[in-house]
Tab-separated table of C-alpha atoms and ligand atoms in Angstrom:
chain	number	residue	atom	x	y	z
F	1	UNK	CA	5.843	-36.986	4.891
F	2	UNK	CA	8.459	-36.660	8.210
F	3	UNK	CA	10.422	-33.731	8.116
F	4	UNK	CA	12.610	-34.892	11.092
F	5	UNK	CA	14.982	-37.590	9.745
F	6	UNK	CA	16.189	-35.027	7.533
F	7	UNK	CA	18.103	-33.037	10.435
F	8	UNK	CA	17.679	-29.769	9.736
F	9	UNK	CA	19.745	-27.543	12.522
F	10	UNK	CA	17.511	-24.336	13.661
F	11	UNK	CA	21.514	-22.998	14.355
F	12	UNK	CA	22.245	-23.207	10.623
F	13	UNK	CA	21.404	-19.746	8.899
F	14	UNK	CA	20.185	-22.119	5.602
F	15	UNK	CA	18.328	-24.981	7.460
F	16	UNK	CA	16.783	-22.505	9.596
F	17	UNK	CA	14.869	-20.400	6.164
F	18	UNK	CA	13.619	-24.208	5.423
F	19	UNK	CA	12.616	-24.931	8.763
F	20	UNK	CA	10.247	-21.308	8.453
F	21	UNK	CA	9.168	-22.855	5.466
F	22	UNK	CA	8.082	-25.541	6.845
F	23	UNK	CA	6.145	-24.304	9.288
F	24	UNK	CA	4.242	-22.332	6.451
F	25	UNK	CA	5.860	-18.833	7.554
F	26	UNK	CA	6.423	-16.713	4.289
F	27	UNK	CA	10.147	-16.526	3.622
F	28	UNK	CA	11.961	-13.199	2.943
F	29	UNK	CA	13.621	-12.427	-0.649
F	30	UNK	CA	16.986	-11.977	1.509
F	31	UNK	CA	16.143	-15.631	2.923
F	32	UNK	CA	15.542	-16.881	-0.052
F	33	UNK	CA	18.993	-15.918	-1.669
F	34	UNK	CA	20.039	-17.558	1.608
F	35	UNK	CA	18.454	-20.720	0.155
F	36	UNK	CA	19.904	-19.967	-3.282
F	37	UNK	CA	23.608	-19.777	-2.030
F	38	UNK	CA	24.136	-21.944	0.901
F	39	UNK	CA	21.502	-24.490	1.130
F	40	UNK	CA	21.925	-28.143	1.121
F	41	UNK	CA	20.360	-28.860	-2.784
F	42	UNK	CA	18.699	-32.132	-1.154
F	43	UNK	CA	16.972	-30.298	1.871
F	44	UNK	CA	15.666	-27.435	-0.135
F	45	UNK	CA	14.176	-30.810	-2.506
F	46	UNK	CA	13.081	-32.701	0.371
F	47	UNK	CA	10.935	-29.132	1.735
F	48	UNK	CA	9.945	-28.266	-1.805
F	49	UNK	CA	8.418	-31.797	-1.848
F	50	UNK	CA	6.453	-31.635	1.271
F	51	UNK	CA	5.042	-28.310	0.371
F	52	UNK	CA	3.733	-29.505	-3.015
F	53	UNK	CA	1.951	-31.868	-1.189
F	54	UNK	CA	-0.042	-29.403	-0.087
F	55	UNK	CA	-1.950	-28.735	-3.241
F	56	UNK	CA	-1.570	-32.499	-5.022
F	57	UNK	CA	-0.234	-35.471	-3.226
F	58	UNK	CA	3.062	-37.254	-4.302
F	59	UNK	CA	1.591	-40.071	-5.576
F	60	UNK	CA	-0.145	-37.514	-8.639
F	61	UNK	CA	0.878	-35.094	-11.073
F	62	UNK	CA	-1.225	-33.382	-13.532
F	63	UNK	CA	-1.123	-32.535	-17.435
F	64	UNK	CA	-2.919	-30.802	-19.393
F	65	UNK	CA	-4.019	-30.842	-23.340
F	66	UNK	CA	-3.555	-27.983	-25.129
F	67	UNK	CA	-1.898	-26.505	-28.920
F	68	UNK	CA	0.754	-23.829	-29.751
F	69	UNK	CA	-0.504	-22.042	-32.477
F	70	UNK	CA	2.498	-19.175	-33.351
F	71	UNK	CA	0.377	-17.109	-35.295
F	72	UNK	CA	2.864	-14.802	-37.176
F	73	UNK	CA	6.546	-14.408	-37.119
F	74	UNK	CA	7.016	-11.335	-38.000
F	75	UNK	CA	7.999	-9.001	-34.672
F	76	UNK	CA	9.926	-5.755	-34.157
F	77	UNK	CA	11.328	-6.920	-30.860
F	78	UNK	CA	14.138	-8.513	-31.821
F	79	UNK	CA	14.782	-10.308	-28.502
F	80	UNK	CA	18.767	-11.524	-28.834
F	81	UNK	CA	17.696	-15.004	-27.756
F	82	UNK	CA	15.383	-15.633	-30.747
F	83	UNK	CA	15.757	-17.353	-33.755
F	84	UNK	CA	11.850	-17.789	-34.119
F	85	UNK	CA	11.844	-14.453	-35.428
F	86	UNK	CA	11.487	-12.746	-39.022
F	87	UNK	CA	12.225	-8.931	-39.429
F	88	UNK	CA	9.148	-6.789	-40.825
F	89	UNK	CA	9.123	-6.745	-44.312
F	90	UNK	CA	11.764	-8.837	-45.212
F	91	UNK	CA	8.730	-11.470	-46.541
F	92	UNK	CA	10.319	-14.258	-45.292
F	93	UNK	CA	8.050	-14.552	-42.365
F	94	UNK	CA	4.285	-15.841	-41.964
F	95	UNK	CA	0.962	-15.114	-40.972
F	96	UNK	CA	-1.595	-17.447	-40.320
F	97	UNK	CA	-4.705	-17.407	-41.683
F	98	UNK	CA	-7.806	-17.708	-39.488
F	99	UNK	CA	-8.409	-21.056	-41.932
F	100	UNK	CA	-4.877	-21.923	-41.223
F	101	UNK	CA	-5.444	-21.389	-37.481
F	102	UNK	CA	-9.000	-23.584	-37.361
F	103	UNK	CA	-7.022	-26.457	-39.232
F	104	UNK	CA	-4.466	-26.830	-37.083
F	105	UNK	CA	-6.901	-27.145	-33.857
F	106	UNK	CA	-9.079	-29.438	-35.724
F	107	UNK	CA	-5.649	-31.133	-35.948
F	108	UNK	CA	-5.202	-31.033	-32.057
F	109	UNK	CA	-9.138	-31.365	-31.308
F	110	UNK	CA	-8.357	-34.644	-33.101
F	111	UNK	CA	-5.684	-35.520	-31.021
F	112	UNK	CA	-7.070	-34.623	-28.211
F	113	UNK	CA	-6.834	-31.025	-26.888
F	114	UNK	CA	-9.267	-28.564	-25.807
F	115	UNK	CA	-7.459	-25.653	-25.814
F	116	UNK	CA	-5.557	-23.616	-27.442
F	117	UNK	CA	-2.414	-22.026	-26.634
F	118	UNK	CA	-2.142	-18.774	-28.729
F	119	UNK	CA	0.437	-16.483	-28.846
F	120	UNK	CA	3.330	-14.707	-31.593
F	121	UNK	CA	5.544	-12.335	-32.845
F	122	UNK	CA	4.757	-8.698	-31.913
F	123	UNK	CA	3.684	-7.123	-35.567
F	124	UNK	CA	1.950	-3.347	-35.518
F	125	UNK	CA	1.024	-3.413	-39.589
F	126	UNK	CA	-1.533	-6.650	-37.976
F	127	UNK	CA	-5.344	-4.933	-37.355
F	128	UNK	CA	-6.894	-5.775	-34.050
F	129	UNK	CA	-9.769	-7.340	-36.511
F	130	UNK	CA	-7.400	-10.076	-37.299
F	131	UNK	CA	-6.957	-11.358	-33.530
F	132	UNK	CA	-10.869	-10.709	-32.647
F	133	UNK	CA	-11.326	-12.880	-35.967
F	134	UNK	CA	-8.961	-15.541	-34.882
F	135	UNK	CA	-10.346	-16.105	-31.064
F	136	UNK	CA	-13.924	-15.836	-32.433
F	137	UNK	CA	-13.484	-18.158	-35.435
F	138	UNK	CA	-12.264	-20.946	-33.396
F	139	UNK	CA	-15.034	-20.480	-30.571
F	140	UNK	CA	-17.848	-20.001	-33.042
F	141	UNK	CA	-16.580	-23.892	-34.265
F	142	UNK	CA	-15.261	-25.095	-30.898
F	143	UNK	CA	-17.449	-22.982	-28.442
F	144	UNK	CA	-15.661	-25.023	-25.097
F	145	UNK	CA	-12.211	-25.276	-26.266
F	146	UNK	CA	-10.522	-22.748	-23.686
F	147	UNK	CA	-8.338	-19.945	-25.743
F	148	UNK	CA	-5.473	-18.605	-23.817
F	149	UNK	CA	-2.921	-15.897	-25.237
F	150	UNK	CA	-0.936	-13.317	-25.889
F	151	UNK	CA	2.027	-12.475	-23.824
F	152	UNK	CA	2.425	-9.249	-22.088
F	153	UNK	CA	4.392	-7.897	-25.369
F	154	UNK	CA	1.416	-8.809	-27.127
F	155	UNK	CA	-1.224	-6.898	-25.213
F	156	UNK	CA	1.058	-3.803	-25.012
F	157	UNK	CA	1.452	-3.689	-28.906
F	158	UNK	CA	-2.225	-3.943	-29.011
F	159	UNK	CA	-2.992	-1.154	-26.778
F	160	UNK	CA	-0.846	0.793	-28.961
F	161	UNK	CA	-2.218	0.011	-32.417
F	162	UNK	CA	-5.654	0.480	-31.228
F	163	UNK	CA	-5.058	3.963	-29.379
F	164	UNK	CA	-7.471	2.622	-26.439
F	165	UNK	CA	-6.563	2.246	-22.946
F	166	UNK	CA	-5.012	-1.629	-22.365
F	167	UNK	CA	-8.106	-2.720	-19.912
F	168	UNK	CA	-10.842	-1.648	-23.009
F	169	UNK	CA	-8.248	-3.333	-25.202
F	170	UNK	CA	-8.302	-6.731	-23.018
F	171	UNK	CA	-12.188	-6.628	-22.329
F	172	UNK	CA	-12.908	-6.497	-26.162
F	173	UNK	CA	-11.101	-9.289	-26.471
F	174	UNK	CA	-12.370	-10.877	-23.543
F	175	UNK	CA	-15.782	-10.245	-25.025
F	176	UNK	CA	-14.471	-11.970	-27.769
F	177	UNK	CA	-13.904	-15.372	-26.183
F	178	UNK	CA	-10.199	-14.964	-24.803
F	179	UNK	CA	-9.769	-16.681	-21.073
F	180	UNK	CA	-6.791	-16.387	-20.436
F	181	UNK	CA	-3.861	-15.254	-20.752
F	182	UNK	CA	0.149	-16.404	-20.153
F	183	UNK	CA	2.825	-14.214	-18.487
F	184	UNK	CA	5.241	-15.200	-21.170
F	185	UNK	CA	8.265	-13.292	-22.059
F	186	UNK	CA	9.167	-12.374	-18.427
F	187	UNK	CA	12.407	-13.699	-18.672
F	188	UNK	CA	14.680	-12.387	-16.090
F	189	UNK	CA	12.526	-8.840	-14.709
F	190	UNK	CA	14.909	-6.860	-13.794
F	191	UNK	CA	15.902	-4.030	-15.940
F	192	UNK	CA	19.553	-4.901	-15.921
F	193	UNK	CA	18.582	-8.310	-17.791
F	194	UNK	CA	16.348	-6.983	-19.775
F	195	UNK	CA	18.838	-4.592	-21.791
F	196	UNK	CA	20.736	-7.419	-21.967
F	197	UNK	CA	18.675	-9.905	-23.214
F	198	UNK	CA	15.762	-7.890	-25.318
F	199	UNK	CA	16.137	-4.060	-24.470
F	200	UNK	CA	12.905	-3.572	-26.926
F	201	UNK	CA	10.885	-5.667	-25.050
F	202	UNK	CA	7.764	-3.922	-21.660
F	203	UNK	CA	9.777	-3.254	-19.167
F	204	UNK	CA	9.266	-4.470	-15.838
F	205	UNK	CA	6.927	-1.867	-14.993
F	206	UNK	CA	5.641	-2.458	-18.749
F	207	UNK	CA	5.340	-6.230	-18.115
F	208	UNK	CA	3.685	-5.897	-14.709
F	209	UNK	CA	1.109	-3.313	-15.943
F	210	UNK	CA	-0.173	-5.471	-18.502
F	211	UNK	CA	-0.193	-8.515	-16.284
F	212	UNK	CA	-1.917	-6.506	-13.225
F	213	UNK	CA	-4.533	-5.482	-15.917
F	214	UNK	CA	-4.876	-9.168	-17.460
F	215	UNK	CA	-5.915	-9.830	-13.925
F	216	UNK	CA	-7.965	-6.953	-12.601
F	217	UNK	CA	-10.513	-8.123	-16.041
F	218	UNK	CA	-10.731	-11.768	-14.833
F	219	UNK	CA	-7.600	-13.095	-17.303
F	220	UNK	CA	-5.483	-15.341	-15.223
F	221	UNK	CA	-2.804	-17.596	-16.308
F	222	UNK	CA	0.521	-18.431	-15.238
F	223	UNK	CA	3.741	-16.523	-15.493
F	224	UNK	CA	7.516	-17.866	-16.036
F	225	UNK	CA	11.091	-17.271	-14.971
F	226	UNK	CA	13.860	-18.335	-18.231
F	227	UNK	CA	17.115	-18.241	-16.425
F	228	UNK	CA	20.800	-19.717	-17.009
F	229	UNK	CA	22.306	-16.161	-19.199
F	230	UNK	CA	24.413	-13.641	-17.450
F	231	UNK	CA	21.442	-13.044	-14.258
F	232	UNK	CA	22.839	-13.232	-10.951
F	233	UNK	CA	21.599	-15.480	-7.802
F	234	UNK	CA	20.199	-12.142	-6.572
F	235	UNK	CA	18.539	-11.409	-9.835
F	236	UNK	CA	16.702	-14.782	-9.873
F	237	UNK	CA	15.382	-13.775	-5.998
F	238	UNK	CA	14.009	-10.449	-7.214
F	239	UNK	CA	12.034	-11.478	-10.602
F	240	UNK	CA	10.167	-14.041	-7.675
F	241	UNK	CA	10.070	-10.752	-5.709
F	242	UNK	CA	7.937	-8.958	-8.763
F	243	UNK	CA	5.773	-12.192	-9.263
F	244	UNK	CA	4.967	-12.235	-5.997
F	245	UNK	CA	4.304	-8.925	-4.874
F	246	UNK	CA	1.840	-8.639	-8.118
F	247	UNK	CA	0.243	-12.022	-6.932
F	248	UNK	CA	-0.241	-10.629	-3.326
F	249	UNK	CA	-2.568	-8.061	-5.652
F	250	UNK	CA	-4.487	-9.836	-7.919
F	251	UNK	CA	-4.524	-13.147	-6.947
F	252	UNK	CA	-4.465	-13.947	-10.427
F	253	UNK	CA	-1.648	-16.627	-11.004
F	254	UNK	CA	-2.384	-19.930	-11.140
F	255	UNK	CA	0.861	-21.357	-11.808
F	256	UNK	CA	4.649	-20.478	-11.823
F	257	UNK	CA	6.883	-22.049	-14.600
F	258	UNK	CA	10.604	-22.247	-14.081
F	259	UNK	CA	12.872	-23.037	-17.040
F	260	UNK	CA	15.907	-22.519	-18.333
F	261	UNK	CA	17.488	-20.681	-21.724
F	262	UNK	CA	17.874	-22.900	-24.719
F	263	UNK	CA	21.115	-21.535	-26.879
F	264	UNK	CA	19.282	-20.481	-30.465
F	265	UNK	CA	21.421	-17.424	-31.364
F	266	UNK	CA	25.404	-16.091	-31.387
F	267	UNK	CA	24.180	-12.973	-29.778
F	268	UNK	CA	23.100	-14.278	-26.638
F	269	UNK	CA	25.281	-16.083	-24.407
F	270	UNK	CA	23.737	-19.222	-22.294
F	271	UNK	CA	24.973	-20.729	-19.815
F	272	UNK	CA	24.887	-24.549	-19.604
F	273	UNK	CA	23.154	-24.981	-15.776
F	274	UNK	CA	23.471	-28.126	-14.059
F	275	UNK	CA	20.769	-30.418	-13.053
F	276	UNK	CA	21.236	-29.413	-9.226
F	277	UNK	CA	20.752	-26.225	-9.882
F	278	UNK	CA	17.376	-26.168	-12.128
F	279	UNK	CA	16.138	-28.319	-9.362
F	280	UNK	CA	17.127	-25.997	-6.536
F	281	UNK	CA	15.845	-22.898	-8.042
F	282	UNK	CA	12.299	-24.603	-9.012
F	283	UNK	CA	12.347	-25.861	-5.350
F	284	UNK	CA	13.046	-22.126	-4.345
F	285	UNK	CA	9.851	-20.984	-6.772
F	286	UNK	CA	7.671	-23.747	-4.890
F	287	UNK	CA	8.932	-22.000	-1.470
F	288	UNK	CA	9.253	-18.853	-2.358
F	289	UNK	CA	6.140	-18.364	-4.267
F	290	UNK	CA	3.619	-19.577	-1.598
F	291	UNK	CA	0.723	-17.543	-3.133
F	292	UNK	CA	0.735	-19.390	-5.912
F	293	UNK	CA	-0.474	-22.977	-6.180
F	294	UNK	CA	1.126	-24.143	-9.152
F	295	UNK	CA	4.204	-25.406	-9.815
F	296	UNK	CA	5.087	-26.588	-13.440
F	297	UNK	CA	8.252	-27.801	-14.867
F	298	UNK	CA	8.649	-27.777	-18.412
F	299	UNK	CA	9.707	-31.640	-19.822
F	300	UNK	CA	9.426	-30.171	-23.383
F	301	UNK	CA	12.603	-27.591	-22.173
F	302	UNK	CA	14.442	-29.974	-19.957
F	303	UNK	CA	13.627	-33.152	-21.058
F	304	UNK	CA	11.920	-36.475	-19.631
F	305	UNK	CA	14.942	-37.178	-17.060
F	306	UNK	CA	14.957	-33.962	-15.290
F	307	UNK	CA	10.746	-33.378	-15.651
F	308	UNK	CA	10.608	-36.483	-14.008
F	309	UNK	CA	12.696	-35.590	-11.052
F	310	UNK	CA	11.195	-31.973	-10.658
F	311	UNK	CA	7.809	-33.799	-9.961
F	312	UNK	CA	10.062	-35.075	-7.003
F	313	UNK	CA	11.282	-31.249	-6.310
F	314	UNK	CA	8.265	-29.101	-5.649
F	315	UNK	CA	6.744	-28.971	-9.251
F	316	UNK	CA	3.339	-30.882	-9.081
F	317	UNK	CA	2.405	-30.966	-13.047
F	318	UNK	CA	4.343	-31.182	-16.796
F	319	UNK	CA	2.287	-28.526	-18.810
F	320	UNK	CA	1.044	-29.999	-22.462
F	321	UNK	CA	1.677	-32.417	-24.317
F	322	UNK	CA	3.348	-30.643	-27.670
F	323	UNK	CA	1.173	-31.482	-30.702
F	324	UNK	CA	3.449	-27.880	-32.060
F	325	UNK	CA	6.443	-26.216	-31.138
F	326	UNK	CA	8.498	-23.788	-33.282
F	327	UNK	CA	10.336	-21.066	-30.988
F	328	UNK	CA	12.583	-24.044	-29.132
F	329	UNK	CA	13.740	-27.302	-29.615
F	330	UNK	CA	11.188	-29.834	-28.253
F	331	UNK	CA	12.025	-32.731	-26.482
F	332	UNK	CA	8.044	-32.486	-25.159
F	333	UNK	CA	5.670	-35.290	-24.814
F	334	UNK	CA	4.037	-35.710	-27.907
F	335	UNK	CA	0.587	-37.967	-27.255
F	336	UNK	CA	-1.485	-37.727	-24.561
F	337	UNK	CA	-0.649	-41.637	-24.128
F	338	UNK	CA	2.884	-40.860	-23.766
F	339	UNK	CA	2.673	-38.486	-21.033
F	340	UNK	CA	0.173	-40.812	-19.297
F	341	UNK	CA	2.990	-43.319	-19.402
F	342	UNK	CA	5.479	-40.768	-18.850
F	343	UNK	CA	4.136	-39.840	-15.472
F	344	UNK	CA	2.961	-43.614	-14.613
F	345	UNK	CA	6.494	-44.568	-15.150
F	346	UNK	CA	7.831	-41.716	-13.282
F	347	UNK	CA	4.937	-43.695	-9.849
F	348	UNK	CA	2.420	-40.741	-10.611
F	349	UNK	CA	-0.781	-41.294	-10.825
F	350	UNK	CA	-1.834	-38.917	-14.346
F	351	UNK	CA	-4.004	-36.350	-13.515
F	352	UNK	CA	-5.316	-34.497	-16.543
F	353	UNK	CA	-6.897	-30.843	-16.002
F	354	UNK	CA	-7.812	-27.691	-17.555
F	355	UNK	CA	-6.309	-24.307	-18.010
F	356	UNK	CA	-7.916	-23.636	-14.945
F	357	UNK	CA	-6.699	-26.591	-12.484
F	358	UNK	CA	-9.953	-28.310	-12.458
F	359	UNK	CA	-9.171	-32.551	-13.497
F	360	UNK	CA	-10.823	-33.343	-16.119
F	361	UNK	CA	-11.561	-36.613	-17.361
F	362	UNK	CA	-9.401	-38.411	-19.984
F	363	UNK	CA	-10.376	-40.690	-22.890
F	364	UNK	CA	-7.979	-43.188	-22.133
F	365	UNK	CA	-8.274	-43.518	-18.261
F	366	UNK	CA	-9.414	-46.994	-17.483
F	367	UNK	CA	-12.164	-47.604	-15.172
K	7	LIG	S1	10.400	-13.936	-28.487
K	7	LIG	FE1	8.941	-13.462	-28.940
K	7	LIG	S2	9.213	-11.152	-28.907
K	7	LIG	FE2	10.892	-11.588	-28.595
K	7	LIG	S3	12.143	-11.221	-30.689
K	7	LIG	FE3	10.605	-13.994	-30.298
K	7	LIG	S4	8.735	-13.534	-30.874
K	7	LIG	FE4	9.868	-11.347	-30.402
């Protein structure tokens, strides 16, 4: 791709940052802020696309096949944006048995999934043996199933209920069959926003400690940002800085996923994010997070139109086909056939991948 046709002007402060990024140099948080506040959206998109090509040719985009299993909706964290949780003790919530979960995975396997994404509320009454039992049961039936599970706030709960050091808890889970972790529940990693979003959730330092320990014991995964509330542009960049610094230490993030809040409750003010701003932030993620290889877009949350544009704006992956979603309103692709068609219509060769981003063959591939 030739950047010269976009006539970046070295004397323009925002263009100068973009030129620096195309030269493979790391940009600073204050330079990222210049991009957010002042840069031409189309120029960011162009540079982000240029950088994306170093990871995957612009003619290809990847997807994967996992099933989300939300094992319980009982939760004591009470995030202000969340309509999924039920208060512990109200008798209206649920806890899935290992048999329920196996049944869901049987269906997911029939649909072509080879990975399970296990997440739930924070429910201290649920014993540690439950988590181990679920993982072992799924692995016993499907030894090759990749299991990604538990956001930082959930692993911190397991540390509390077992009374064991977090590292030991994670090692036990890993031995039981846990393969990787989502860096979920980050939303915006600044203390001010955590007070607004979820005062009872793990602090920024706790989130980092949990993820760092996961990475140290060999549980790699993803991280995300959810924006479109009362966060400032500075706080978005601060979040990216927290993630980049951690990645410099551990190298444990394989991907990063920016998406936006959906209106779920009256307790939480959601700001509709214009498409160009979402794509701008996504492009900044690609440029700023120079140590994280893959940038995913969430077709499930943002829809197909934005998802397709995102693949031209720095994202190289659309995450998973959505076999089941309970927490968010889903605009997602429901079958592998649909995902492949979506990518082909967008001008990409669909590349099926596993959760470590290795290409795997799809039964739908035409020889
Ligand atoms: S988002 Fe997760 S941690 Fe927060 S209240 Fe909902 S279930 Fe609990």
